[in-house]
């Protein structure tokens, strides 16, 4: 645990220069707001003129089409009046068939139509400039009957008036205007040309006002974004900071911690995971302490016996009997089995254990394995039966599978009841091609709340040390890992005071019926 704590500290020192999540959130929100403001500035300052022109062009075309819908001169006059007032337009409609002006409206200070198309005669009357109108009409015809003329952009800087004198077309940067020329037919089928003149850009004072407002709004938005970012980051970082602080205590070995859940799903999931990890680590720590206690006791007893009998045989030559030597051998075997259990569970769980997979006769192997208990039956009075109704062939590691069977039988022997009866059963499920090996005893049984714990490493149902109950608490954990590695399942059913049945299931390769002369039901 000290190593884990030191490692945690080294990782923390490596990450010291990293930016906090709080400031990353603030920076991200600040950057996002800056991008939005930049887009607003681009549309307000850079693209405003282009957008306004596009809208104005569509507005002029829509107005022209709306005006020409009517054939009634009165309605036409009214439509022109309304459009001119509403959109601040100058309008002139000229009938090409009768060479007459149908309608004209003047609503602009600087109007091309009424300064150059309708020229003033010395007597105060107006004259339509057919030469200039025809130039505009030709431009419209080249563009499919419609043309937009922005100041002098599409024409020469002057034109020849009626008197033969060149007149410059005025250009006003502050109030750039556009004239739409549309050649079409009206409702009566007459060829007409319609001129609409409008201011193309809003006045500069309006633009300056909008830009000033946008600057103020941009600063205000950035300030609000910073404050909101700090608030959000604080609420997000606060539970993470608290969890980190508790995690440091967890790394130091303090498992009495409760990680509080949060309203954020991810942090809530992290809290649940850490609570589970804390619980599991506390279990592991408790099991580790139990292991040290169990192994210390289980090793001390045989070592004491070996040392005592060896000293006795050294000091008293008459005590060098085969019986005393056998006791030393048995106790040495007991220690060897203890060490082997610890090594086996370590190899299996670390994944370094290599399984030797092969086809082998499971039923025959179990019968052979149970003969190892002949001495126990003869001396201790145990009855160990084996019930089966077919011969099963299995594909797997024969040594490991037999180790699982041996551990289950050993467990049953340790916890057998007064009758000392143990029954091993082999049951075949042909539908799912599964074989179940179960070991039943009539002992004290297991409490329901301990059924899940007994498969854990180093766990013992009976924590008191009795000579009859030999083991490290690793036998069932070894069974669990062997069966799981072979793709099988395991389990236990138990009733307190009536005994227990431990079992595991594996997929078998094939089965054969029992021959008439074969016995079934005991060894």
Short mmCIF file of C-alpha atoms in Angstrom, two decimals:
data_model
loop_
_atom_site.label_atom_id
_atom_site.label_comp_id
_atom_site.label_asym_id
_atom_site.label_seq_id
_atom_site.Cartn_x
_atom_site.Cartn_y
_atom_site.Cartn_z
CA UNK A 1 0.00 0.00 0.00
CA UNK A 2 2.92 2.30 0.71
CA UNK A 3 4.22 1.59 -2.78
CA UNK A 4 0.80 2.49 -4.22
CA UNK A 5 0.78 5.75 -2.26
CA UNK A 6 4.28 6.65 -3.45
CA UNK A 7 3.31 5.87 -7.03
CA UNK A 8 0.25 8.08 -6.70
CA UNK A 9 2.42 10.94 -5.43
CA UNK A 10 4.86 10.53 -8.32
CA UNK A 11 2.00 10.64 -10.84
CA UNK A 12 0.64 13.75 -9.12
CA UNK A 13 4.03 15.45 -9.38
CA UNK A 14 4.26 14.60 -13.08
CA UNK A 15 0.85 16.21 -13.68
CA UNK A 16 1.55 19.37 -11.68
CA UNK A 17 2.11 21.47 -14.79
CA UNK A 18 -1.14 20.38 -16.43
CA UNK A 19 -3.95 22.91 -16.79
CA UNK A 20 -6.86 22.50 -14.40
CA UNK A 21 -10.21 21.40 -15.85
CA UNK A 22 -11.71 24.57 -14.38
CA UNK A 23 -9.54 26.83 -16.52
CA UNK A 24 -9.94 24.61 -19.55
CA UNK A 25 -13.71 25.03 -19.33
CA UNK A 26 -13.35 28.81 -18.93
CA UNK A 27 -10.95 28.97 -21.87
CA UNK A 28 -13.21 26.78 -24.05
CA UNK A 29 -16.28 28.90 -23.31
CA UNK A 30 -14.28 32.11 -23.82
CA UNK A 31 -12.98 30.79 -27.15
CA UNK A 32 -16.47 29.73 -28.26
CA UNK A 33 -17.85 33.16 -27.38
CA UNK A 34 -14.97 34.80 -29.23
CA UNK A 35 -15.73 32.78 -32.36
CA UNK A 36 -19.41 33.77 -32.19
CA UNK A 37 -18.49 37.44 -31.79
CA UNK A 38 -16.03 37.17 -34.69
CA UNK A 39 -18.79 35.76 -36.89
CA UNK A 40 -21.07 38.63 -35.84
CA UNK A 41 -18.37 41.17 -36.70
CA UNK A 42 -17.77 39.55 -40.07
CA UNK A 43 -21.45 39.72 -40.97
CA UNK A 44 -21.84 43.22 -39.49
CA UNK A 45 -18.73 44.87 -40.90
CA UNK A 46 -17.37 42.78 -43.78
CA UNK A 47 -20.43 41.14 -45.33
CA UNK A 48 -23.13 43.65 -44.38
CA UNK A 49 -22.93 45.49 -47.70
CA UNK A 50 -23.13 42.27 -49.75
CA UNK A 51 -26.04 40.95 -47.72
CA UNK A 52 -27.87 44.26 -47.96
CA UNK A 53 -27.31 44.37 -51.74
CA UNK A 54 -28.67 40.84 -52.17
CA UNK A 55 -31.77 41.70 -50.13
CA UNK A 56 -32.23 44.95 -52.03
CA UNK A 57 -31.99 43.25 -55.41
CA UNK A 58 -34.67 40.73 -54.46
CA UNK A 59 -36.81 43.53 -53.04
CA UNK A 60 -36.58 45.56 -56.28
CA UNK A 61 -37.45 42.56 -58.44
CA UNK A 62 -40.38 41.59 -56.22
CA UNK A 63 -41.66 45.19 -56.25
CA UNK A 64 -41.46 45.38 -60.04
CA UNK A 65 -43.40 42.13 -60.50
CA UNK A 66 -46.01 43.26 -57.97
CA UNK A 67 -46.56 46.60 -59.72
CA UNK A 68 -47.04 45.01 -63.15
CA UNK A 69 -49.80 42.65 -61.93
CA UNK A 70 -52.46 45.32 -62.42
CA UNK A 71 -53.89 46.49 -65.75
CA UNK A 72 -56.07 49.19 -64.25
CA UNK A 73 -54.22 52.58 -64.55
CA UNK A 74 -55.64 53.69 -61.21
CA UNK A 75 -54.43 50.57 -59.42
CA UNK A 76 -51.06 50.83 -61.17
CA UNK A 77 -50.70 54.41 -59.97
CA UNK A 78 -51.63 53.41 -56.42
CA UNK A 79 -49.21 50.46 -56.43
CA UNK A 80 -46.37 52.69 -57.60
CA UNK A 81 -47.21 55.27 -54.93
CA UNK A 82 -47.25 52.69 -52.14
CA UNK A 83 -44.05 50.97 -53.28
CA UNK A 84 -42.23 54.28 -53.71
CA UNK A 85 -43.18 55.45 -50.22
CA UNK A 86 -42.65 52.13 -48.47
CA UNK A 87 -39.24 51.30 -49.94
CA UNK A 88 -38.01 54.83 -50.76
CA UNK A 89 -37.85 54.19 -54.50
CA UNK A 90 -37.96 56.19 -57.70
CA UNK A 91 -40.11 54.43 -60.28
CA UNK A 92 -40.61 54.92 -63.99
CA UNK A 93 -42.62 52.63 -66.31
CA UNK A 94 -42.31 53.19 -70.04
CA UNK A 95 -44.55 51.58 -72.72
CA UNK A 96 -42.36 50.59 -75.68
CA UNK A 97 -45.40 50.10 -77.97
CA UNK A 98 -46.90 53.60 -77.49
CA UNK A 99 -43.62 55.31 -76.47
CA UNK A 100 -45.37 56.78 -73.46
CA UNK A 101 -44.54 57.01 -69.77
CA UNK A 102 -47.19 54.99 -67.94
CA UNK A 103 -46.19 55.91 -64.41
CA UNK A 104 -43.45 57.82 -62.60
CA UNK A 105 -42.72 58.41 -58.90
CA UNK A 106 -39.84 60.39 -57.40
CA UNK A 107 -38.91 59.65 -53.77
CA UNK A 108 -35.08 60.03 -53.68
CA UNK A 109 -32.78 63.03 -53.34
CA UNK A 110 -30.24 61.78 -55.88
CA UNK A 111 -32.20 59.90 -58.48
CA UNK A 112 -30.81 58.72 -61.80
CA UNK A 113 -34.24 58.36 -63.30
CA UNK A 114 -35.40 61.91 -62.77
CA UNK A 115 -32.00 63.53 -63.40
CA UNK A 116 -30.99 61.72 -66.57
CA UNK A 117 -33.87 59.64 -67.97
CA UNK A 118 -36.33 62.50 -67.44
CA UNK A 119 -34.33 65.54 -68.40
CA UNK A 120 -35.54 69.04 -67.75
CA UNK A 121 -36.21 71.29 -70.78
CA UNK A 122 -35.54 75.04 -70.57
CA UNK A 123 -39.28 75.68 -70.38
CA UNK A 124 -39.55 73.47 -67.26
CA UNK A 125 -41.07 70.44 -68.99
CA UNK A 126 -39.55 66.94 -68.86
CA UNK A 127 -38.23 64.95 -71.78
CA UNK A 128 -37.59 61.19 -71.73
CA UNK A 129 -34.01 60.39 -72.81
CA UNK A 130 -34.62 57.57 -75.28
CA UNK A 131 -30.92 57.23 -76.09
CA UNK A 132 -29.93 56.51 -72.48
CA UNK A 133 -32.99 54.36 -71.88
CA UNK A 134 -32.12 52.24 -74.90
CA UNK A 135 -28.59 51.71 -73.56
CA UNK A 136 -30.07 50.47 -70.28
CA UNK A 137 -32.58 48.33 -72.18
CA UNK A 138 -29.80 46.69 -74.22
CA UNK A 139 -27.92 45.88 -71.01
CA UNK A 140 -31.07 44.27 -69.60
CA UNK A 141 -31.63 42.21 -72.75
CA UNK A 142 -28.06 40.90 -72.58
CA UNK A 143 -28.79 39.66 -69.04
CA UNK A 144 -32.07 37.94 -69.84
CA UNK A 145 -34.32 40.99 -69.54
CA UNK A 146 -33.04 42.23 -66.17
CA UNK A 147 -30.04 44.34 -65.15
CA UNK A 148 -28.84 45.99 -61.96
CA UNK A 149 -26.79 49.12 -62.51
CA UNK A 150 -24.77 50.40 -59.54
CA UNK A 151 -23.66 54.00 -60.19
CA UNK A 152 -20.99 54.03 -62.96
CA UNK A 153 -19.78 50.45 -62.40
CA UNK A 154 -21.35 48.96 -65.54
CA UNK A 155 -21.19 52.07 -67.75
CA UNK A 156 -18.92 54.82 -68.86
CA UNK A 157 -18.54 57.73 -66.48
CA UNK A 158 -20.67 59.97 -68.67
CA UNK A 159 -23.29 59.94 -71.33
CA UNK A 160 -24.34 62.28 -74.16
CA UNK A 161 -27.43 64.27 -73.36
CA UNK A 162 -30.03 65.59 -75.78
CA UNK A 163 -28.01 68.68 -76.46
CA UNK A 164 -24.93 66.65 -77.31
CA UNK A 165 -23.04 67.57 -74.15
CA UNK A 166 -21.47 64.89 -71.95
CA UNK A 167 -22.94 64.75 -68.45
CA UNK A 168 -21.08 62.87 -65.71
CA UNK A 169 -23.13 60.34 -63.73
CA UNK A 170 -22.79 61.35 -60.07
CA UNK A 171 -21.10 58.84 -57.73
CA UNK A 172 -21.75 59.16 -54.01
CA UNK A 173 -19.67 56.80 -51.82
CA UNK A 174 -21.76 57.58 -48.79
CA UNK A 175 -25.08 56.78 -50.43
CA UNK A 176 -24.40 54.35 -53.24
CA UNK A 177 -27.52 53.64 -55.28
CA UNK A 178 -28.70 50.96 -57.68
CA UNK A 179 -31.06 51.09 -60.62
CA UNK A 180 -32.94 48.02 -61.77
CA UNK A 181 -33.92 47.81 -65.43
CA UNK A 182 -36.57 45.21 -66.29
CA UNK A 183 -37.97 44.56 -69.76
CA UNK A 184 -41.19 42.55 -69.70
CA UNK A 185 -44.87 42.59 -70.70
CA UNK A 186 -47.77 43.80 -68.63
CA UNK A 187 -51.17 42.18 -68.11
CA UNK A 188 -52.38 43.61 -71.44
CA UNK A 189 -49.49 42.06 -73.35
CA UNK A 190 -47.75 45.39 -74.01
CA UNK A 191 -43.93 45.55 -73.98
CA UNK A 192 -42.81 47.75 -71.12
CA UNK A 193 -39.57 48.71 -69.46
CA UNK A 194 -39.56 49.49 -65.79
CA UNK A 195 -36.88 51.47 -63.95
CA UNK A 196 -36.50 51.34 -60.17
CA UNK A 197 -33.86 53.38 -58.38
CA UNK A 198 -33.00 52.84 -54.67
CA UNK A 199 -30.32 53.59 -52.11
CA UNK A 200 -28.09 50.49 -51.98
CA UNK A 201 -26.42 50.96 -48.61
CA UNK A 202 -27.70 52.36 -45.32
CA UNK A 203 -26.30 55.71 -44.39
CA UNK A 204 -22.87 55.67 -42.75
CA UNK A 205 -24.20 57.07 -39.47
CA UNK A 206 -26.45 54.02 -39.10
CA UNK A 207 -23.54 51.68 -39.76
CA UNK A 208 -21.35 53.48 -37.23
CA UNK A 209 -24.14 53.24 -34.66
CA UNK A 210 -24.52 49.52 -35.25
CA UNK A 211 -20.75 48.97 -34.99
CA UNK A 212 -20.57 50.90 -31.73
CA UNK A 213 -23.43 48.86 -30.31
CA UNK A 214 -21.78 45.66 -31.50
CA UNK A 215 -18.53 46.61 -29.76
CA UNK A 216 -20.36 47.23 -26.50
CA UNK A 217 -22.34 43.99 -26.87
CA UNK A 218 -19.15 42.03 -27.66
CA UNK A 219 -17.41 43.23 -24.51
CA UNK A 220 -20.52 42.50 -22.44
CA UNK A 221 -20.88 39.00 -23.91
CA UNK A 222 -17.22 38.18 -23.24
CA UNK A 223 -17.59 39.34 -19.65
CA UNK A 224 -20.76 37.28 -19.15
CA UNK A 225 -19.11 34.25 -20.82
CA UNK A 226 -16.15 34.50 -18.44
CA UNK A 227 -18.38 34.70 -15.38
CA UNK A 228 -20.61 31.85 -16.59
CA UNK A 229 -17.52 29.77 -17.42
CA UNK A 230 -16.10 30.31 -13.95
CA UNK A 231 -19.43 29.36 -12.39
CA UNK A 232 -19.85 26.22 -14.49
CA UNK A 233 -16.23 25.15 -14.03
CA UNK A 234 -16.51 25.65 -10.26
CA UNK A 235 -19.57 23.42 -10.00
CA UNK A 236 -17.99 20.77 -12.22
CA UNK A 237 -14.52 20.88 -10.68
CA UNK A 238 -15.71 20.98 -7.05
CA UNK A 239 -16.95 17.35 -6.86
CA UNK A 240 -13.95 16.18 -8.89
CA UNK A 241 -11.59 17.94 -6.49
CA UNK A 242 -13.37 16.34 -3.55
CA UNK A 243 -13.24 12.90 -5.15
CA UNK A 244 -9.52 13.38 -5.87
CA UNK A 245 -8.88 14.28 -2.25
CA UNK A 246 -10.74 11.17 -1.06
CA UNK A 247 -8.95 9.04 -3.65
CA UNK A 248 -5.63 10.09 -2.11
CA UNK A 249 -6.86 8.76 1.23
CA UNK A 250 -7.97 5.58 -0.52
CA UNK A 251 -4.47 5.16 -1.93
CA UNK A 252 -3.09 5.47 1.61
CA UNK A 253 -5.21 2.53 2.76
CA UNK A 254 -8.16 4.36 4.30
CA UNK A 255 -11.16 2.38 3.04
CA UNK A 256 -13.75 3.91 5.34
CA UNK A 257 -14.73 6.43 2.72
CA UNK A 258 -17.99 7.24 0.98
CA UNK A 259 -17.71 9.04 -2.35
CA UNK A 260 -20.72 11.33 -2.66
CA UNK A 261 -22.78 11.10 -5.82
CA UNK A 262 -23.20 14.14 -8.05
CA UNK A 263 -25.85 15.54 -10.38
CA UNK A 264 -23.46 14.99 -13.31
CA UNK A 265 -23.81 11.50 -14.77
CA UNK A 266 -20.09 10.96 -15.43
CA UNK A 267 -19.04 12.11 -11.95
CA UNK A 268 -21.89 10.08 -10.47
CA UNK A 269 -20.64 6.97 -12.31
CA UNK A 270 -17.12 7.68 -11.06
CA UNK A 271 -18.36 7.97 -7.48
CA UNK A 272 -20.25 4.68 -7.75
CA UNK A 273 -17.17 2.99 -9.22
CA UNK A 274 -14.89 4.32 -6.51
CA UNK A 275 -17.34 3.30 -3.79
CA UNK A 276 -17.36 -0.19 -5.27
CA UNK A 277 -13.55 -0.15 -5.50
CA UNK A 278 -13.31 0.99 -1.88
CA UNK A 279 -15.58 -1.86 -0.78
CA UNK A 280 -13.64 -4.42 -2.79
CA UNK A 281 -10.28 -3.13 -1.57
CA UNK A 282 -11.46 -3.33 2.02
CA UNK A 283 -12.50 -6.95 1.35
CA UNK A 284 -9.12 -7.70 -0.19
CA UNK A 285 -7.38 -6.10 2.76
CA UNK A 286 -9.46 -8.16 5.17
CA UNK A 287 -8.82 -11.31 3.15
CA UNK A 288 -5.11 -10.53 3.10
CA UNK A 289 -5.10 -10.27 6.87
CA UNK A 290 -7.04 -13.52 7.08
CA UNK A 291 -4.55 -15.17 4.74
CA UNK A 292 -1.63 -14.13 6.89
CA UNK A 293 -3.44 -15.35 9.98
CA UNK A 294 -4.55 -18.64 8.37
CA UNK A 295 -1.24 -19.46 6.73
CA UNK A 296 0.68 -18.52 9.86
CA UNK A 297 -1.45 -20.89 11.92
CA UNK A 298 -1.52 -23.67 9.31
CA UNK A 299 2.24 -23.51 8.86
CA UNK A 300 3.02 -23.22 12.55
CA UNK A 301 1.21 -26.44 13.47
CA UNK A 302 3.01 -28.82 11.06
CA UNK A 303 6.32 -27.07 11.66
CA UNK A 304 5.88 -27.56 15.42
CA UNK A 305 5.06 -31.24 14.94
CA UNK A 306 7.96 -31.81 12.55
CA UNK A 307 10.38 -30.04 14.86
CA UNK A 308 9.06 -31.84 17.97
CA UNK A 309 9.15 -35.34 16.46
CA UNK A 310 12.55 -34.76 14.87
CA UNK A 311 14.04 -33.61 18.21
CA UNK A 312 12.42 -36.54 19.98
CA UNK A 313 13.85 -39.00 17.46
CA UNK A 314 17.27 -37.35 17.80
CA UNK A 315 17.31 -37.45 21.62
CA UNK A 316 15.53 -40.79 22.05
CA UNK A 317 16.80 -43.43 19.63
CA UNK A 318 13.93 -45.74 20.54
CA UNK A 319 11.45 -43.19 19.11
CA UNK A 320 12.83 -43.52 15.59
CA UNK A 321 9.80 -45.54 14.55
CA UNK A 322 8.04 -45.72 11.17
CA UNK A 323 4.96 -44.17 12.79
CA UNK A 324 6.85 -41.06 13.92
CA UNK A 325 8.56 -40.75 10.55
CA UNK A 326 5.15 -40.98 8.85
CA UNK A 327 3.87 -38.10 11.00
CA UNK A 328 6.82 -35.98 9.86
CA UNK A 329 6.13 -36.93 6.23
CA UNK A 330 2.39 -36.15 6.54
CA UNK A 331 3.05 -32.75 8.09
CA UNK A 332 5.60 -31.97 5.39
CA UNK A 333 2.99 -32.93 2.75
CA UNK A 334 0.51 -30.67 4.50
CA UNK A 335 2.89 -27.70 4.17
CA UNK A 336 3.65 -28.61 0.57
CA UNK A 337 -0.06 -28.62 -0.29
CA UNK A 338 -0.47 -25.28 1.43
CA UNK A 339 2.33 -23.69 -0.61
CA UNK A 340 1.08 -25.32 -3.82
CA UNK A 341 -2.39 -23.84 -3.28
CA UNK A 342 -0.96 -20.36 -2.95
CA UNK A 343 1.19 -20.80 -6.06
CA UNK A 344 -1.64 -22.31 -8.11
CA UNK A 345 -4.13 -19.52 -7.42
CA UNK A 346 -1.45 -16.92 -8.20
CA UNK A 347 -0.60 -18.55 -11.55
CA UNK A 348 -4.24 -19.02 -12.58
CA UNK A 349 -5.29 -15.47 -11.74
CA UNK A 350 -2.20 -13.90 -13.32
CA UNK A 351 -2.83 -15.81 -16.56
CA UNK A 352 0.61 -17.47 -16.58
CA UNK A 353 -0.80 -20.96 -16.04
CA UNK A 354 -0.71 -22.92 -19.30
CA UNK A 355 -3.56 -25.41 -19.78
CA UNK A 356 -2.82 -28.72 -21.52
CA UNK A 357 -6.08 -29.20 -23.43
CA UNK A 358 -6.93 -32.75 -24.48
CA UNK A 359 -9.81 -35.23 -24.72
CA UNK A 360 -10.04 -37.44 -21.64
CA UNK A 361 -12.60 -39.81 -20.01
CA UNK A 362 -14.05 -37.67 -17.23
CA UNK A 363 -16.03 -40.43 -15.53
CA UNK A 364 -13.09 -42.83 -15.32
CA UNK A 365 -10.80 -40.06 -14.07
CA UNK A 366 -13.20 -39.15 -11.25
CA UNK A 367 -13.41 -42.81 -10.20
CA UNK A 368 -9.63 -42.98 -10.14
CA UNK A 369 -9.35 -39.69 -8.22
CA UNK A 370 -11.72 -40.91 -5.50
CA UNK A 371 -9.51 -43.92 -4.77
CA UNK A 372 -7.13 -41.48 -3.07
CA UNK A 373 -9.62 -41.37 -0.20
CA UNK A 374 -9.46 -45.12 0.52
CA UNK A 375 -7.25 -44.55 3.54
CA UNK A 376 -9.64 -41.87 4.83
CA UNK A 377 -12.58 -44.25 4.43
CA UNK A 378 -10.80 -47.07 6.22
CA UNK A 379 -9.42 -45.05 9.14
CA UNK A 380 -11.98 -42.28 9.62
CA UNK A 381 -15.15 -44.09 8.55
CA UNK A 382 -16.09 -41.78 5.66
CA UNK A 383 -18.46 -42.97 2.96
CA UNK A 384 -17.78 -41.42 -0.45
CA UNK A 385 -20.15 -42.45 -3.23
CA UNK A 386 -20.06 -41.70 -6.95
CA UNK A 387 -23.31 -41.72 -8.93
CA UNK A 388 -23.48 -41.49 -12.73
CA UNK A 389 -25.59 -42.86 -15.58
CA UNK A 390 -23.24 -42.52 -18.56
CA UNK A 391 -19.56 -42.35 -19.46
CA UNK A 392 -18.58 -38.78 -20.35
CA UNK A 393 -15.64 -37.61 -22.45
CA UNK A 394 -14.47 -34.04 -21.88
CA UNK A 395 -12.08 -31.70 -23.67
CA UNK A 396 -9.89 -29.75 -21.27
CA UNK A 397 -6.91 -29.88 -18.96
CA UNK A 398 -7.29 -33.21 -17.19
CA UNK A 399 -5.03 -32.30 -14.28
CA UNK A 400 -6.84 -29.01 -13.59
CA UNK A 401 -10.33 -30.53 -13.85
CA UNK A 402 -9.36 -33.30 -11.48
CA UNK A 403 -7.86 -30.69 -9.15
CA UNK A 404 -11.27 -28.96 -9.09
CA UNK A 405 -13.02 -32.26 -8.26
CA UNK A 406 -10.40 -33.03 -5.59
CA UNK A 407 -10.86 -29.59 -3.98
CA UNK A 408 -14.64 -29.98 -3.83
CA UNK A 409 -14.34 -33.43 -2.23
CA UNK A 410 -11.75 -32.11 0.24
CA UNK A 411 -14.10 -29.28 1.12
CA UNK A 412 -16.93 -31.78 1.70
CA UNK A 413 -14.66 -33.96 3.89
CA UNK A 414 -13.73 -30.93 5.97
CA UNK A 415 -17.37 -29.95 6.53
CA UNK A 416 -19.03 -33.38 6.52
CA UNK A 417 -21.73 -34.11 9.07
CA UNK A 418 -21.79 -36.76 11.76
CA UNK A 419 -22.73 -39.44 9.21
CA UNK A 420 -19.54 -38.68 7.26
CA UNK A 421 -21.45 -39.29 4.03
CA UNK A 422 -20.30 -37.57 0.83
CA UNK A 423 -21.94 -38.11 -2.55
CA UNK A 424 -20.31 -37.19 -5.86
CA UNK A 425 -22.75 -37.03 -8.79
CA UNK A 426 -22.26 -36.78 -12.52
CA UNK A 427 -25.39 -35.53 -14.33
CA UNK A 428 -25.67 -35.06 -18.09
CA UNK A 429 -27.84 -32.43 -19.77
CA UNK A 430 -28.01 -33.73 -23.34
CA UNK A 431 -30.17 -30.81 -24.53
CA UNK A 432 -27.48 -28.23 -23.77
CA UNK A 433 -24.60 -30.75 -24.00
CA UNK A 434 -23.51 -29.97 -20.44
CA UNK A 435 -22.20 -32.21 -17.67
CA UNK A 436 -22.59 -31.24 -14.01
CA UNK A 437 -20.25 -32.55 -11.32
CA UNK A 438 -21.66 -32.00 -7.83
CA UNK A 439 -20.40 -32.90 -4.35
CA UNK A 440 -22.92 -33.11 -1.50
CA UNK A 441 -22.35 -33.34 2.25
CA UNK A 442 -24.73 -33.42 5.21
CA UNK A 443 -22.74 -30.99 7.34
CA UNK A 444 -23.54 -27.73 9.07
CA UNK A 445 -24.44 -25.83 5.90
CA UNK A 446 -23.67 -22.22 5.04
CA UNK A 447 -25.49 -19.00 5.89
CA UNK A 448 -27.19 -17.44 2.82
CA UNK A 449 -25.24 -14.18 3.19
CA UNK A 450 -21.94 -16.09 2.91
CA UNK A 451 -22.72 -18.11 -0.22
CA UNK A 452 -21.11 -15.55 -2.53
CA UNK A 453 -18.10 -14.99 -0.29
CA UNK A 454 -16.95 -18.60 -0.10
CA UNK A 455 -15.60 -18.48 -3.67
CA UNK A 456 -13.25 -15.61 -2.80
CA UNK A 457 -9.58 -16.10 -2.12
CA UNK A 458 -8.55 -16.92 1.45
CA UNK A 459 -12.13 -16.93 2.71
CA UNK A 460 -13.15 -19.50 5.36
CA UNK A 461 -16.69 -19.93 6.57
CA UNK A 462 -15.37 -21.10 9.93
CA UNK A 463 -12.69 -18.63 10.99
CA UNK A 464 -11.76 -20.70 14.07
CA UNK A 465 -8.78 -22.95 13.57
CA UNK A 466 -9.58 -26.60 13.94
CA UNK A 467 -7.22 -29.41 13.18
CA UNK A 468 -9.95 -31.23 11.22
CA UNK A 469 -10.49 -28.26 8.99
CA UNK A 470 -7.34 -28.05 7.00
CA UNK A 471 -6.70 -25.48 4.25
CA UNK A 472 -5.90 -21.93 3.31
CA UNK A 473 -9.31 -20.94 2.03
CA UNK A 474 -7.97 -21.20 -1.53
CA UNK A 475 -9.55 -24.51 -2.60
CA UNK A 476 -12.91 -23.11 -3.77
CA UNK A 477 -11.24 -20.10 -5.39
CA UNK A 478 -9.04 -22.48 -7.38
CA UNK A 479 -12.18 -24.37 -8.48
CA UNK A 480 -13.80 -21.10 -9.54
CA UNK A 481 -10.82 -20.01 -11.66
CA UNK A 482 -10.29 -23.43 -13.27
CA UNK A 483 -13.94 -23.77 -14.26
CA UNK A 484 -14.14 -20.18 -15.52
CA UNK A 485 -10.99 -20.69 -17.60
CA UNK A 486 -12.68 -23.71 -19.25
CA UNK A 487 -15.81 -21.66 -20.07
CA UNK A 488 -17.96 -23.37 -17.43
CA UNK A 489 -20.15 -22.27 -14.56
CA UNK A 490 -20.07 -23.03 -10.85
CA UNK A 491 -22.31 -22.62 -7.83
CA UNK A 492 -23.50 -23.86 -4.46
CA UNK A 493 -26.82 -24.64 -2.78
CA UNK A 494 -26.94 -24.93 0.97
CA UNK A 495 -29.41 -25.14 3.84
CA UNK A 496 -28.21 -24.22 7.28
CA UNK A 497 -27.94 -27.36 9.42
CA UNK A 498 -28.68 -29.74 6.51
CA UNK A 499 -25.56 -29.62 4.37
CA UNK A 500 -24.32 -28.19 1.09
CA UNK A 501 -23.96 -29.13 -2.57
CA UNK A 502 -21.09 -27.63 -4.56
CA UNK A 503 -21.08 -28.08 -8.32
CA UNK A 504 -19.61 -26.98 -11.62
CA UNK A 505 -20.82 -27.43 -15.21
CA UNK A 506 -18.78 -27.88 -18.37
CA UNK A 507 -19.59 -28.61 -22.00
CA UNK A 508 -18.80 -32.25 -22.76
CA UNK A 509 -17.44 -33.78 -25.96
CA UNK A 510 -19.48 -37.00 -26.07
CA UNK A 511 -21.17 -39.61 -23.88
CA UNK A 512 -21.46 -43.39 -23.92
CA UNK A 513 -24.01 -45.61 -22.18
CA UNK A 514 -22.91 -47.71 -19.22
CA UNK A 515 -22.23 -51.35 -20.03
CA UNK A 516 -24.37 -53.91 -18.13
CA UNK A 517 -21.40 -55.23 -16.16
CA UNK A 518 -20.29 -51.78 -14.98
CA UNK A 519 -21.20 -50.73 -11.47
CA UNK A 520 -22.75 -47.38 -10.62
CA UNK A 521 -23.27 -45.82 -7.27
CA UNK A 522 -20.22 -46.12 -5.07
CA UNK A 523 -16.55 -46.67 -4.59
#
